[in-house]
Coordinates of C-alpha atoms in Angstrom, one line a residue:
X18 CA -8.0 4.7 -12.6
X19 CA -4.5 2.6 -14.3
X20 CA -1.9 3.6 -16.1
X21 CA -0.5 1.4 -18.4
X22 CA 2.9 -0.2 -19.5
X23 CA 4.5 -1.7 -22.6
X24 CA 2.3 -3.7 -25.6
X25 CA 0.2 -6.2 -25.7
X26 CA 2.6 -9.2 -26.5
X27 CA 2.0 -12.2 -26.1
X28 CA 3.7 -14.8 -24.2
X29 CA 4.1 -18.6 -24.2
X30 CA 1.4 -20.5 -22.8
X31 CA 2.8 -22.0 -19.8
X32 CA 1.9 -21.5 -16.0
X33 CA 5.3 -20.0 -15.1
X34 CA 6.0 -18.2 -18.5
X35 CA 4.0 -15.4 -20.4
X36 CA 1.9 -14.6 -17.5
X37 CA 0.9 -11.1 -17.3
X38 CA -0.7 -9.3 -14.4
X39 CA -3.7 -8.1 -16.3
X40 CA -6.9 -10.0 -14.9
X41 CA -5.1 -12.3 -12.0
X42 CA -6.7 -12.7 -8.9
X43 CA -4.1 -10.9 -6.1
X44 CA -3.2 -14.5 -4.5
X45 CA -2.2 -16.1 -8.1
X46 CA -0.4 -12.8 -8.7
X47 CA 1.7 -12.5 -5.4
X48 CA 2.6 -16.1 -5.9
X49 CA 3.8 -15.8 -9.7
X50 CA 5.6 -13.0 -8.6
X51 CA 6.7 -14.0 -5.1
X52 CA 8.0 -17.3 -7.8
X53 CA 10.3 -15.1 -10.0
X54 CA 11.4 -12.8 -7.2
X55 CA 12.3 -15.1 -4.9
X56 CA 16.1 -15.6 -2.8
X57 CA 17.1 -19.3 -2.2
X58 CA 16.4 -20.2 1.6
X59 CA 19.5 -20.9 3.2
X60 CA 23.4 -19.8 3.4
X61 CA 23.6 -19.9 0.0
X62 CA 20.8 -17.9 -0.3
X63 CA 22.5 -15.4 1.6
X64 CA 25.7 -15.1 -0.3
X65 CA 23.8 -14.9 -3.6
X66 CA 21.3 -12.6 -3.3
X67 CA 20.4 -9.2 -5.2
X68 CA 17.3 -8.1 -3.0
X69 CA 17.7 -4.4 -2.1
X70 CA 15.8 -4.7 0.7
X71 CA 18.2 -7.6 2.4
X72 CA 21.1 -5.9 1.2
X73 CA 20.2 -3.1 2.8
X74 CA 19.8 -4.8 6.0
X75 CA 22.7 -6.3 6.0
X76 CA 24.8 -2.5 5.5
X77 CA 22.7 -1.8 8.3
X78 CA 23.6 -4.3 10.9
X79 CA 27.4 -4.5 9.5
X80 CA 27.5 -0.4 9.9
X81 CA 26.1 -0.2 13.4
X82 CA 28.2 -3.6 14.4
X83 CA 31.3 -0.9 13.3
X84 CA 29.5 1.9 15.7
X85 CA 30.1 -0.4 18.3
X86 CA 33.9 -1.1 17.6
X87 CA 34.3 2.7 17.5
X88 CA 32.4 3.0 20.4
X89 CA 34.3 1.3 22.4
X90 CA 38.0 2.5 21.3
X91 CA 36.4 6.4 22.4
X92 CA 35.1 4.4 25.5
X93 CA 38.9 3.1 25.6
X94 CA 40.1 7.2 25.5
X95 CA 38.2 8.4 28.1
X96 CA 39.2 6.0 30.3
X97 CA 43.0 7.2 29.6
X98 CA 42.0 10.6 29.7
X99 CA 40.1 10.6 32.7
X100 CA 43.3 11.7 35.1
X101 CA 46.2 13.1 34.3
X102 CA 49.3 11.3 33.5
X103 CA 46.8 8.0 33.9
X104 CA 48.7 4.9 32.3
X105 CA 46.5 2.7 31.3
X106 CA 46.9 3.4 27.8
X107 CA 50.6 3.8 25.9
X108 CA 51.0 6.5 23.3
X109 CA 51.4 3.9 20.5
X110 CA 48.0 1.7 21.8
X111 CA 46.2 5.5 21.9
X112 CA 47.6 6.9 18.3
X113 CA 46.1 3.2 16.9
X114 CA 43.1 3.7 19.0
X115 CA 42.2 7.3 18.1
X116 CA 42.9 6.4 14.2
X117 CA 40.4 3.5 14.5
X118 CA 37.7 5.2 16.0
X119 CA 38.0 8.0 13.5
X120 CA 38.4 6.1 10.7
X121 CA 35.7 3.5 11.5
X122 CA 32.9 6.5 12.4
X123 CA 33.6 8.5 9.1
X124 CA 34.5 5.7 6.4
X125 CA 32.9 2.5 8.0
X126 CA 29.6 3.6 9.9
X127 CA 28.5 7.3 8.8
X128 CA 28.5 7.1 5.2
X129 CA 27.7 3.2 4.6
X130 CA 24.8 3.5 7.3
X131 CA 23.4 6.6 5.4
X132 CA 23.8 4.7 2.0
X133 CA 22.5 1.6 3.6
X134 CA 19.2 3.5 4.0
X135 CA 19.3 4.9 0.8
X136 CA 19.4 1.4 -0.4
X137 CA 16.4 -0.4 1.4
X138 CA 14.5 2.7 0.8
X139 CA 14.5 4.5 -2.3
X140 CA 13.1 1.8 -4.6
X141 CA 10.1 1.2 -2.3
X142 CA 9.5 5.6 -2.0
X143 CA 9.7 5.5 -5.7
X144 CA 7.5 2.6 -6.4
X145 CA 9.8 0.0 -8.2
X146 CA 10.9 -3.4 -7.6
X147 CA 14.4 -2.9 -7.4
X148 CA 17.3 -1.0 -7.5
X149 CA 19.0 -0.6 -11.5
X150 CA 21.8 -2.5 -11.0
X151 CA 21.0 -5.3 -8.3
X152 CA 24.5 -7.4 -8.9
X153 CA 26.2 -4.0 -8.7
X154 CA 24.4 -3.6 -5.2
X155 CA 25.6 -6.9 -3.4
X156 CA 29.2 -6.3 -4.6
X157 CA 29.3 -3.4 -3.1
X158 CA 28.5 -4.6 0.2
X159 CA 30.9 -7.4 -0.5
X160 CA 33.5 -5.2 -1.0
X161 CA 33.0 -3.0 1.8
X162 CA 32.5 -5.9 4.2
X163 CA 36.2 -6.8 3.0
X164 CA 37.5 -3.1 3.6
X165 CA 36.0 -3.1 7.1
X166 CA 37.4 -6.5 8.4
X167 CA 41.0 -5.9 7.0
X168 CA 41.5 -2.8 9.2
X169 CA 39.9 -4.6 12.3
X170 CA 42.0 -7.6 11.5
X171 CA 45.5 -5.5 11.6
X172 CA 44.4 -3.7 14.5
X173 CA 43.7 -7.2 16.8
X174 CA 47.4 -8.1 15.1
X175 CA 48.7 -4.7 16.1
X176 CA 49.2 -3.3 12.8
X177 CA 46.3 -0.7 13.5
X178 CA 46.3 2.6 11.4
X179 CA 47.9 5.3 13.5
X180 CA 48.6 8.4 11.7
X181 CA 44.9 9.7 12.4
X182 CA 41.6 9.3 10.3
X183 CA 43.2 11.8 7.8
X184 CA 46.3 10.0 7.3
X185 CA 48.8 13.4 7.2
X186 CA 52.2 12.9 5.4
X187 CA 54.6 13.1 5.9
X188 CA 53.1 11.0 9.4
X189 CA 51.7 8.5 7.3
X190 CA 54.6 8.6 4.6
X191 CA 57.5 6.2 3.5
X192 CA 59.9 8.3 5.9
X193 CA 57.7 8.0 9.4
X194 CA 54.7 5.5 8.8
X195 CA 55.3 2.0 10.9
X196 CA 55.1 -1.4 9.4
X197 CA 52.4 -1.6 7.4
X198 CA 49.9 0.4 9.1
X199 CA 49.5 3.4 6.8
X200 CA 49.3 0.8 3.9
X201 CA 45.9 -1.0 5.3
X202 CA 44.6 2.4 5.9
X203 CA 44.9 3.3 2.5
X204 CA 43.9 0.2 1.0
X205 CA 40.9 0.4 3.5
X206 CA 39.8 3.8 1.9
X207 CA 40.2 2.4 -1.5
X208 CA 37.4 -0.6 -0.6
X209 CA 34.8 1.8 0.7
X210 CA 35.2 4.2 -1.7
X211 CA 34.3 1.5 -4.5
X212 CA 31.8 0.8 -2.4
X213 CA 30.0 4.2 -1.9
X214 CA 30.5 5.0 -5.5
X215 CA 28.9 2.0 -6.8
X216 CA 25.6 3.1 -4.3
X217 CA 25.8 6.4 -5.9
X218 CA 25.2 5.1 -9.1
X219 CA 22.8 2.5 -8.6
X220 CA 20.8 5.3 -6.8
X221 CA 21.1 8.5 -9.5
X222 CA 20.2 5.3 -12.1
X223 CA 17.0 4.3 -10.1
X224 CA 15.7 7.4 -9.0
X225 CA 16.0 9.1 -12.5
X226 CA 15.1 6.1 -14.4
X227 CA 12.6 3.5 -12.5
X228 CA 9.9 6.2 -10.7
X229 CA 6.6 5.0 -10.7
X230 CA 4.4 6.8 -13.3
X231 CA 3.2 10.0 -12.8
X232 CA 6.1 10.6 -10.0
X233 CA 7.5 13.7 -11.6
X234 CA 10.5 15.8 -10.5
X235 CA 8.4 17.4 -8.2
X236 CA 6.4 14.8 -6.3
X237 CA 9.3 13.0 -5.6
X238 CA 9.8 12.6 -1.5
X239 CA 12.1 15.0 0.2
X240 CA 14.1 11.9 1.3
X241 CA 14.8 10.6 -2.2
X242 CA 15.9 13.9 -3.7
X243 CA 18.5 13.9 -0.1
X244 CA 19.7 10.7 -1.2
X245 CA 20.2 11.9 -4.6
X246 CA 22.0 14.8 -4.1
X247 CA 24.0 12.8 -1.9
X248 CA 25.5 10.5 -4.8
X249 CA 26.3 13.6 -7.0
X250 CA 28.6 14.7 -4.2
X251 CA 29.8 10.9 -3.8
X252 CA 30.3 10.8 -7.4
X253 CA 32.9 13.9 -7.7
X254 CA 34.4 14.0 -4.2
X255 CA 35.1 10.2 -3.8
X256 CA 37.9 9.8 -6.5
X257 CA 39.9 12.5 -4.6
X258 CA 40.5 10.5 -1.8
X259 CA 41.1 7.5 -3.8
X260 CA 43.3 9.3 -6.2
X261 CA 45.1 10.3 -2.4
X262 CA 45.0 7.1 -1.2
X263 CA 46.8 5.5 -4.2
X264 CA 49.3 8.3 -4.8
X265 CA 50.4 7.5 -0.8
X266 CA 50.5 4.2 -1.3
X267 CA 52.7 4.3 -4.4
X268 CA 55.5 6.3 -2.4
X269 CA 55.2 3.9 0.7
X270 CA 55.5 1.1 -1.8
X271 CA 57.0 1.8 -5.2
X272 CA 59.3 4.9 -4.2
X273 CA 57.0 7.6 -6.1
X274 CA 57.5 11.2 -4.9
X275 CA 54.4 12.6 -4.9
X276 CA 54.2 13.7 -1.4
X277 CA 58.1 14.2 -0.8
X278 CA 59.3 18.3 -1.1
X279 CA 63.0 16.7 -1.0
X280 CA 62.0 15.3 -4.6
X281 CA 59.7 17.8 -6.1
X282 CA 56.4 16.7 -4.4
X283 CA 54.5 18.7 -2.0
X284 CA 52.9 17.6 1.1
X285 CA 50.6 19.9 1.5
X286 CA 49.0 17.8 -1.6
X287 CA 47.7 15.3 0.5
X288 CA 46.0 17.8 2.4
X289 CA 44.1 19.6 -0.9
X290 CA 43.6 16.3 -1.8
X291 CA 42.1 14.6 1.2
X292 CA 39.9 17.8 2.1
X293 CA 38.5 18.1 -1.4
X294 CA 37.1 14.7 -0.5
X295 CA 36.6 15.1 3.5
X296 CA 34.4 18.2 3.5
X297 CA 31.8 17.1 1.1
X298 CA 32.0 13.8 3.2
X299 CA 30.8 15.6 5.9
X300 CA 27.9 16.9 3.8
X301 CA 27.4 13.0 2.1
X302 CA 26.5 12.3 6.1
X303 CA 24.5 15.4 6.5
X304 CA 22.3 15.8 3.4
X305 CA 20.7 12.3 4.0
X306 CA 19.8 12.9 7.7
X307 CA 18.3 16.4 6.5
X308 CA 16.5 13.9 4.2
X309 CA 15.3 11.5 7.6
X310 CA 13.9 15.0 9.3
X311 CA 11.7 15.9 6.3
X312 CA 10.4 12.5 5.5
X313 CA 9.6 12.1 9.8
X314 CA 8.3 15.7 10.6
X315 CA 4.9 15.4 8.4
X316 CA 3.8 12.4 9.8
X317 CA 4.1 13.4 13.1
X318 CA 2.7 16.8 12.2
X319 CA 0.4 15.5 9.7
X320 CA 0.9 18.2 7.1
X321 CA 2.9 18.3 4.2
X322 CA 6.4 19.9 4.7
X323 CA 6.5 23.8 4.5
X324 CA 8.2 25.1 1.6
X325 CA 9.3 21.6 -0.5
X326 CA 10.8 23.7 -3.3
X327 CA 12.7 25.7 -0.8
X328 CA 14.2 22.5 0.8
X329 CA 15.3 21.0 -2.6
X330 CA 16.8 24.1 -3.9
X331 CA 18.8 24.1 -0.6
X332 CA 19.8 20.6 -1.0
X333 CA 21.1 21.2 -4.1
X334 CA 22.9 24.3 -3.2
X335 CA 24.4 22.6 0.2
X336 CA 25.8 19.5 -2.6
X337 CA 27.3 22.5 -4.8
X338 CA 28.6 24.6 -1.9
X339 CA 30.4 21.8 0.1
X340 CA 33.4 21.5 -2.9
X341 CA 34.0 25.5 -2.0
X342 CA 35.2 24.6 1.3
X343 CA 37.7 22.0 2.2
X344 CA 40.6 24.9 2.7
X345 CA 38.7 26.1 6.1
X346 CA 40.5 23.0 7.4
X347 CA 44.0 24.5 6.4
X348 CA 44.1 27.6 7.5
X349 CA 46.8 27.3 9.7
X350 CA 48.7 25.8 6.6
X351 CA 50.5 29.0 5.8
X352 CA 47.8 29.6 2.8
X353 CA 47.1 33.2 1.2
X354 CA 45.3 35.1 3.2
X355 CA 43.3 36.0 -0.3
X356 CA 42.6 32.8 -0.5
X357 CA 41.7 31.9 3.1
X358 CA 39.3 34.7 2.7
X359 CA 37.2 33.1 -0.5
X360 CA 37.1 30.4 1.9
X361 CA 35.8 31.7 4.7
X362 CA 33.1 33.5 3.0
X363 CA 32.2 29.9 1.5
X364 CA 31.9 28.4 4.8
X365 CA 29.5 31.1 6.3
X366 CA 27.3 31.1 3.0
X367 CA 26.8 27.4 3.4
X368 CA 24.8 28.4 6.4
X369 CA 22.3 29.9 4.5
X370 CA 21.0 26.7 2.8
X371 CA 21.0 24.8 6.0
X372 CA 19.1 27.8 7.7
X373 CA 16.1 27.9 5.4
X374 CA 16.1 23.9 5.9
X375 CA 15.4 24.3 9.5
X376 CA 13.2 27.6 9.0
X377 CA 11.1 25.1 6.9
X378 CA 11.0 22.1 9.5
X379 CA 9.8 24.8 12.0
X380 CA 7.0 26.0 9.9
X381 CA 6.3 22.5 9.5
X382 CA 6.0 22.2 13.1
X383 CA 4.5 25.8 14.2
X384 CA 1.2 24.9 11.5
X385 CA 1.0 21.6 12.3
X386 CA 0.0 19.7 15.5
X387 CA 3.0 17.7 17.0
X388 CA 2.9 14.3 17.9
X389 CA 5.8 13.9 20.3
X390 CA 6.4 9.8 19.3
X391 CA 9.9 8.7 19.9
X392 CA 11.2 9.5 15.9
X393 CA 9.8 12.9 16.7
X394 CA 11.9 13.5 19.9
X395 CA 15.2 12.5 17.9
X396 CA 14.2 15.1 15.2
X397 CA 13.9 17.6 17.7
X398 CA 16.9 16.7 19.5
X399 CA 18.7 16.7 15.9
X400 CA 17.6 20.4 15.7
X401 CA 18.7 21.6 18.8
X402 CA 22.3 19.7 18.3
X403 CA 22.9 20.9 14.9
X404 CA 22.1 24.4 15.5
X405 CA 25.2 24.8 18.1
X406 CA 27.4 22.5 15.8
X407 CA 26.6 25.1 12.9
X408 CA 27.0 27.8 15.0
X409 CA 30.5 26.8 16.3
X410 CA 31.1 25.8 12.4
X411 CA 30.7 29.7 11.5
X412 CA 33.0 30.4 14.0
X413 CA 36.0 28.0 13.5
X414 CA 35.3 29.5 10.0
X415 CA 36.8 32.9 11.0
X416 CA 40.6 32.6 9.9
X417 CA 41.8 34.6 13.5
X418 CA 39.9 32.0 15.9
X419 CA 40.3 29.4 13.8
X420 CA 44.2 29.7 14.0
X421 CA 43.7 29.9 18.5
X422 CA 41.5 26.8 18.7
X423 CA 43.0 25.0 15.4
X424 CA 44.1 21.3 16.9
X425 CA 42.2 21.8 20.2
X426 CA 39.4 20.0 21.9
X427 CA 36.8 23.1 20.4
X428 CA 37.3 21.5 17.0
X429 CA 36.6 18.2 18.5
X430 CA 33.3 19.4 20.4
X431 CA 32.5 21.2 16.9
X432 CA 33.0 17.7 14.8
X433 CA 30.4 15.7 17.2
X434 CA 27.8 18.3 17.3
X435 CA 28.1 18.2 13.3
X436 CA 28.2 14.5 13.2
X437 CA 26.7 13.1 15.4
X438 CA 24.0 15.7 16.5
X439 CA 23.3 16.4 12.7
X440 CA 23.5 12.7 11.7
X441 CA 23.4 10.4 14.3
X442 CA 20.0 12.2 15.8
X443 CA 18.3 11.9 12.6
X444 CA 19.6 8.4 11.9
X445 CA 18.1 6.9 15.2
X446 CA 15.1 8.9 14.5
X447 CA 14.6 6.9 11.2
X448 CA 15.5 3.3 12.9
X449 CA 12.1 4.2 15.1
X450 CA 10.6 5.3 12.0
X451 CA 11.3 2.4 9.6
X452 CA 11.8 -0.1 11.8
X453 CA 8.0 -1.3 11.6
X454 CA 8.6 -1.6 8.1
X455 CA 12.0 -3.5 7.9
X456 CA 10.8 -6.2 10.7
X457 CA 7.0 -5.8 10.7
X458 CA 7.0 -4.9 14.3
X459 CA 7.5 -1.6 16.9
X460 CA 10.0 -0.5 18.9
X461 CA 9.2 0.0 22.3
X462 CA 8.0 3.7 22.7
X463 CA 8.4 3.4 26.8
X464 CA 12.2 2.3 26.5
X465 CA 12.5 4.8 23.2
X466 CA 11.7 7.6 25.3
X467 CA 14.7 6.6 28.1
X468 CA 16.6 6.0 24.9
X469 CA 16.4 9.3 23.7
X470 CA 17.0 11.6 26.8
X471 CA 19.8 9.3 28.4
X472 CA 21.4 10.4 24.9
X473 CA 20.0 13.7 24.2
X474 CA 21.4 14.5 27.6
X475 CA 25.0 12.5 27.9
X476 CA 25.8 13.8 24.7
X477 CA 25.6 17.5 25.6
X478 CA 27.2 16.5 28.8
X479 CA 29.9 15.0 27.4
X480 CA 30.5 17.0 24.1
X481 CA 29.9 21.0 25.2
X482 CA 32.7 21.1 27.5
X483 CA 35.0 20.5 25.0
X484 CA 34.7 23.7 23.8
X485 CA 35.5 24.6 27.2
X486 CA 38.6 22.4 27.8
X487 CA 39.7 23.8 23.8
X488 CA 39.4 27.4 24.6
X489 CA 41.7 26.5 27.8
X490 CA 44.2 25.4 25.3
X491 CA 43.9 21.3 25.7
X492 CA 45.3 19.9 22.3
X493 CA 43.3 16.9 20.8
X494 CA 45.5 13.8 19.9
X495 CA 47.1 13.4 23.0
X496 CA 47.4 10.6 25.5
X497 CA 48.1 12.5 28.9
X498 CA 48.4 15.6 30.0
X499 CA 50.3 17.4 33.2
X500 CA 48.4 17.8 36.5
X501 CA 49.4 21.2 36.7
X502 CA 47.4 21.8 33.2
X503 CA 43.9 22.2 35.3
X504 CA 41.9 19.9 33.0
X505 CA 41.8 17.1 35.1
X506 CA 38.8 17.5 36.4
X507 CA 36.6 18.4 33.3
X508 CA 38.2 15.6 31.6
X509 CA 36.9 13.3 34.5
X510 CA 33.2 15.0 34.1
X511 CA 33.4 14.3 30.6
X512 CA 34.5 10.6 30.7
X513 CA 31.7 10.2 33.8
X514 CA 29.2 11.5 31.1
X515 CA 30.5 9.4 28.3
X516 CA 28.4 6.3 30.1
X517 CA 25.7 8.3 29.9
X518 CA 25.8 8.1 25.9
X519 CA 27.1 4.3 26.6
X520 CA 23.9 3.5 28.6
X521 CA 21.5 5.0 25.6
X522 CA 23.2 3.0 23.2
X523 CA 23.0 0.2 25.3
X524 CA 19.3 0.4 25.4
X525 CA 18.9 1.5 21.7
X526 CA 19.9 -2.3 21.0
X527 CA 18.3 -3.8 23.8
X528 CA 15.0 -1.9 22.8
X529 CA 15.9 -3.3 19.0
X530 CA 16.5 -6.9 20.2
X531 CA 13.5 -7.5 22.6
X532 CA 11.2 -6.1 19.5
X533 CA 12.4 -8.3 17.3
X534 CA 11.3 -11.2 19.2
X535 CA 8.1 -9.7 21.3
X536 CA 7.1 -6.3 19.5
X537 CA 3.8 -5.2 18.4
X538 CA 3.2 -6.1 15.2
X539 CA 3.0 -3.0 13.3
X540 CA 0.8 -3.2 10.2
X541 CA 1.2 -1.9 6.8
X542 CA 0.9 1.7 7.8
X543 CA 1.5 2.2 11.6
X544 CA 2.4 6.1 11.4
X545 CA -0.3 7.2 8.8
X546 CA 2.4 8.4 6.9
X547 CA 2.2 9.4 3.0
X548 CA 4.8 7.8 1.3
X549 CA 4.8 4.8 -1.0
X550 CA 7.1 2.9 1.1
X551 CA 4.0 2.3 3.5
X552 CA 1.8 0.9 0.3
X553 CA 2.9 -2.3 0.8
X554 CA 3.0 -5.1 3.3
X555 CA 5.3 -4.4 6.4
X556 CA 7.6 -6.3 6.2
X557 CA 7.8 -6.1 2.2
X558 CA 7.7 -9.0 0.0
X559 CA 10.6 -10.3 -1.9
X560 CA 8.8 -8.3 -4.9
X561 CA 8.2 -4.5 -3.3
X562 CA 4.9 -3.9 -4.7
X563 CA 2.3 -6.6 -6.3
X564 CA 1.3 -4.2 -8.8
X565 CA 3.5 -0.9 -9.3
X566 CA 1.4 2.8 -8.1
X567 CA 0.7 5.6 -10.4
X568 CA 1.5 8.9 -8.9
X569 CA -0.9 11.8 -8.6
X570 CA -0.2 13.8 -5.7
X571 CA 3.0 14.9 -3.6
X572 CA 1.4 13.1 -0.9
X573 CA -0.2 10.0 -2.4
X574 CA -1.2 7.8 0.4
X575 CA -3.1 11.2 1.8
X576 CA -4.2 11.8 -1.2
X577 CA -6.1 8.8 -2.2
X578 CA -6.3 6.9 1.4
X579 CA -8.3 4.3 0.3
X580 CA -7.2 2.6 -3.1
X581 CA -3.8 3.8 -5.4
X582 CA -4.0 3.6 -8.9
X583 CA -1.9 1.0 -10.7
X584 CA 0.0 0.1 -13.9
X585 CA -0.3 -3.0 -15.6
X586 CA 1.3 -4.9 -18.4
X587 CA 4.6 -5.9 -16.5
X588 CA 5.4 -9.9 -16.4
X589 CA 5.2 -11.6 -13.4
X590 CA 7.0 -14.9 -14.7
X591 CA 10.3 -13.0 -14.7
X592 CA 12.3 -9.8 -13.5
X593 CA 11.1 -7.1 -14.9
X594 CA 10.9 -3.3 -13.6
X595 CA 9.8 -0.1 -15.6
X596 CA 12.0 2.6 -16.7
X597 CA 10.4 6.0 -17.5
X598 CA 11.4 9.9 -18.5
X599 CA 13.8 11.1 -16.3
X600 CA 11.3 14.5 -16.0
X601 CA 7.9 13.4 -16.0
X602 CA 8.1 9.6 -15.3
X603 CA 6.1 8.3 -18.5
X604 CA 6.9 4.6 -18.9
X605 CA 9.1 3.9 -21.7
X606 CA 10.6 0.4 -21.5
X607 CA 9.9 -2.7 -19.5
X608 CA 13.7 -3.7 -18.4
X609 CA 14.8 -6.9 -17.2
X610 CA 16.1 -6.6 -13.5
X611 CA 19.1 -9.0 -12.6
X612 CA 18.7 -12.8 -10.8
X613 CA 20.5 -14.1 -7.7
X614 CA 24.0 -14.6 -8.5
X615 CA 27.4 -15.6 -6.4
X616 CA 29.8 -13.7 -8.9
X617 CA 29.7 -10.3 -7.1
X618 CA 30.7 -11.8 -4.2
X619 CA 33.4 -14.0 -5.9
X620 CA 34.7 -10.6 -7.7
X621 CA 34.7 -8.6 -4.7
X622 CA 36.8 -11.6 -3.3
X623 CA 38.9 -11.6 -6.1
X624 CA 39.2 -7.8 -6.1
X625 CA 39.8 -7.7 -2.6
X626 CA 42.8 -10.2 -2.3
X627 CA 44.6 -8.1 -5.4
X628 CA 44.0 -4.9 -2.7
X629 CA 45.5 -7.0 0.3
X630 CA 48.4 -8.4 -1.7
X631 CA 49.3 -5.0 -3.2
X632 CA 50.1 -3.7 0.4
X633 CA 53.0 -6.3 0.2
X634 CA 53.9 -6.3 -3.3
X635 CA 52.9 -4.4 -6.8
X636 CA 52.9 -7.6 -8.6
X637 CA 49.6 -8.5 -6.6
X638 CA 47.7 -5.9 -9.0
X639 CA 49.1 -7.5 -11.9
X640 CA 48.4 -11.2 -10.9
X641 CA 45.7 -10.4 -8.9
X642 CA 43.8 -9.0 -12.4
X643 CA 43.5 -12.3 -13.9
X644 CA 40.9 -13.5 -11.5
X645 CA 39.2 -10.3 -11.3
X646 CA 38.8 -10.4 -14.9
X647 CA 37.3 -14.1 -15.0
X648 CA 34.9 -13.0 -11.8
X649 CA 33.5 -9.7 -13.9
X650 CA 33.9 -12.0 -17.4
X651 CA 31.3 -14.6 -15.7
X652 CA 29.4 -11.6 -14.0
X653 CA 28.3 -10.3 -17.3
X654 CA 28.5 -13.2 -19.4
X655 CA 25.0 -12.8 -21.5
X656 CA 22.5 -15.1 -20.9
X657 CA 19.3 -16.2 -22.8
X658 CA 17.5 -14.1 -25.3
X659 CA 16.8 -10.5 -24.5
X660 CA 13.6 -9.4 -25.6
X661 CA 12.7 -6.0 -27.4
X662 CA 9.8 -4.4 -25.1
X663 CA 9.6 -0.8 -25.6

């Protein structure tokens, strides 16, 4: 069975022009496609590529490098806190360390790495050849890289951000902010959110319009649903923090008074704007992680996920409810109690859709025969740790309790159980699961099991005692504490336990390095999975699929294990993707896909120069608009004659 798309128009009779895939032998077909979708070799090709797989891999590697930097800063803090009144790190450097740690983890690792996997996997999972806006995809990476390098280079020159990853005013304002430190932080936020918004637009357009024929909304893989919901949350949440960071830098550099109460401004306005973004950001990180779980689980229990519709509706509900929780970060600011009660109710209500997902996963495991491979171990570790984080989240949603534990290590413990337990564990499971698809080689199962247990045990030994420290009154964001406090032994235990976490991550990276060189050849579908990314070679070719698949089932590779039906009619002499209807993925039109280009990189450099220059003078925005405009004009300058191919 095969689908058809487009009219049977004839093309020019040349070897690489006007050739359709109908009737071509596989070898010739793949040769034509490889030529059309090729990336130039060498360093130049690395700069100009718009291949979603290459950009996704680049995002993943960069995000994990930032994870290493954030981990080293956390290790330095634990070294300082291992004993009372230690003098290893002074208060100024400590302020920079905890700010750089939180900023890097939230803005430069957690959100980008989730988007990185989406960039790589979504086109493969929905049966298309690239994302909807390939050059925008490349631009988003370069902007992200510029922002991350900027703030870490500033830290290396003792100009690191030092007001916390939330950068509260007036601490970060013109009166108390030291030098250019808050300015670098504010512009880094703008960089990363431009990048995140670009990826969100790509994901929404790709999922809605480029799904394989037959992949109706009720056949979309649950992981794709998760990143689609995340993309919409990004669209509505990220502008809030971009507005607030712009207002902050205007207060500092231009002399506006948005956050100055003495001039009619309001310091609490910063918290409202920041946490209107900040709490949805937790779910921007968490929702794709649940998608990882929903993708990995059925493969290792050998049955479809129980409650597909319930999980989809839960994802949508979490996305909506995430915008009604931000004030539970502000219970100690003296807001009206009636308003606080509303946000308490919202904070507890969001546990319902999260609980539905967990029960669906448990039901899936209960009705199957689990295979305890390494990805499955990380899924089980996620369920355990996230339940603890969810329970403490319900606790701090209560105003009386929150007032007692606010700004203590209890909140630090809760935060890490939610984000590390709820996002990093599924993420590492995803790395083990899709590593053979990305590289063509398997990670070591033996090292993987050691990796899991070191991280699982080390994480719980490190962060669970922080609940106790918080209840004993130890405040967070302090660089030392008196011996009479009685916190010394617990802090020493936590610091020693953190070395187990370090050993776990070291083993993880060692496993990757060894497997890239000597790992067992994976084959196309080593796990026997059911979704479309496993229907092509491992690693996938530049064109993803030689013939686009037709989807007749929610689990296409299990429903039709021998051969998938395919769609014919796409050009093979030029880059072209198939666009269809939103609801039912009925093919409508063949759409050209952008070729490789240097202009996304040059445009990102121009944007970065304008942002960086604005830290020192507002005129940089005016003069910087000139190279930015040149870059965008050259980027979008029409090339060739468009064809009407409905």
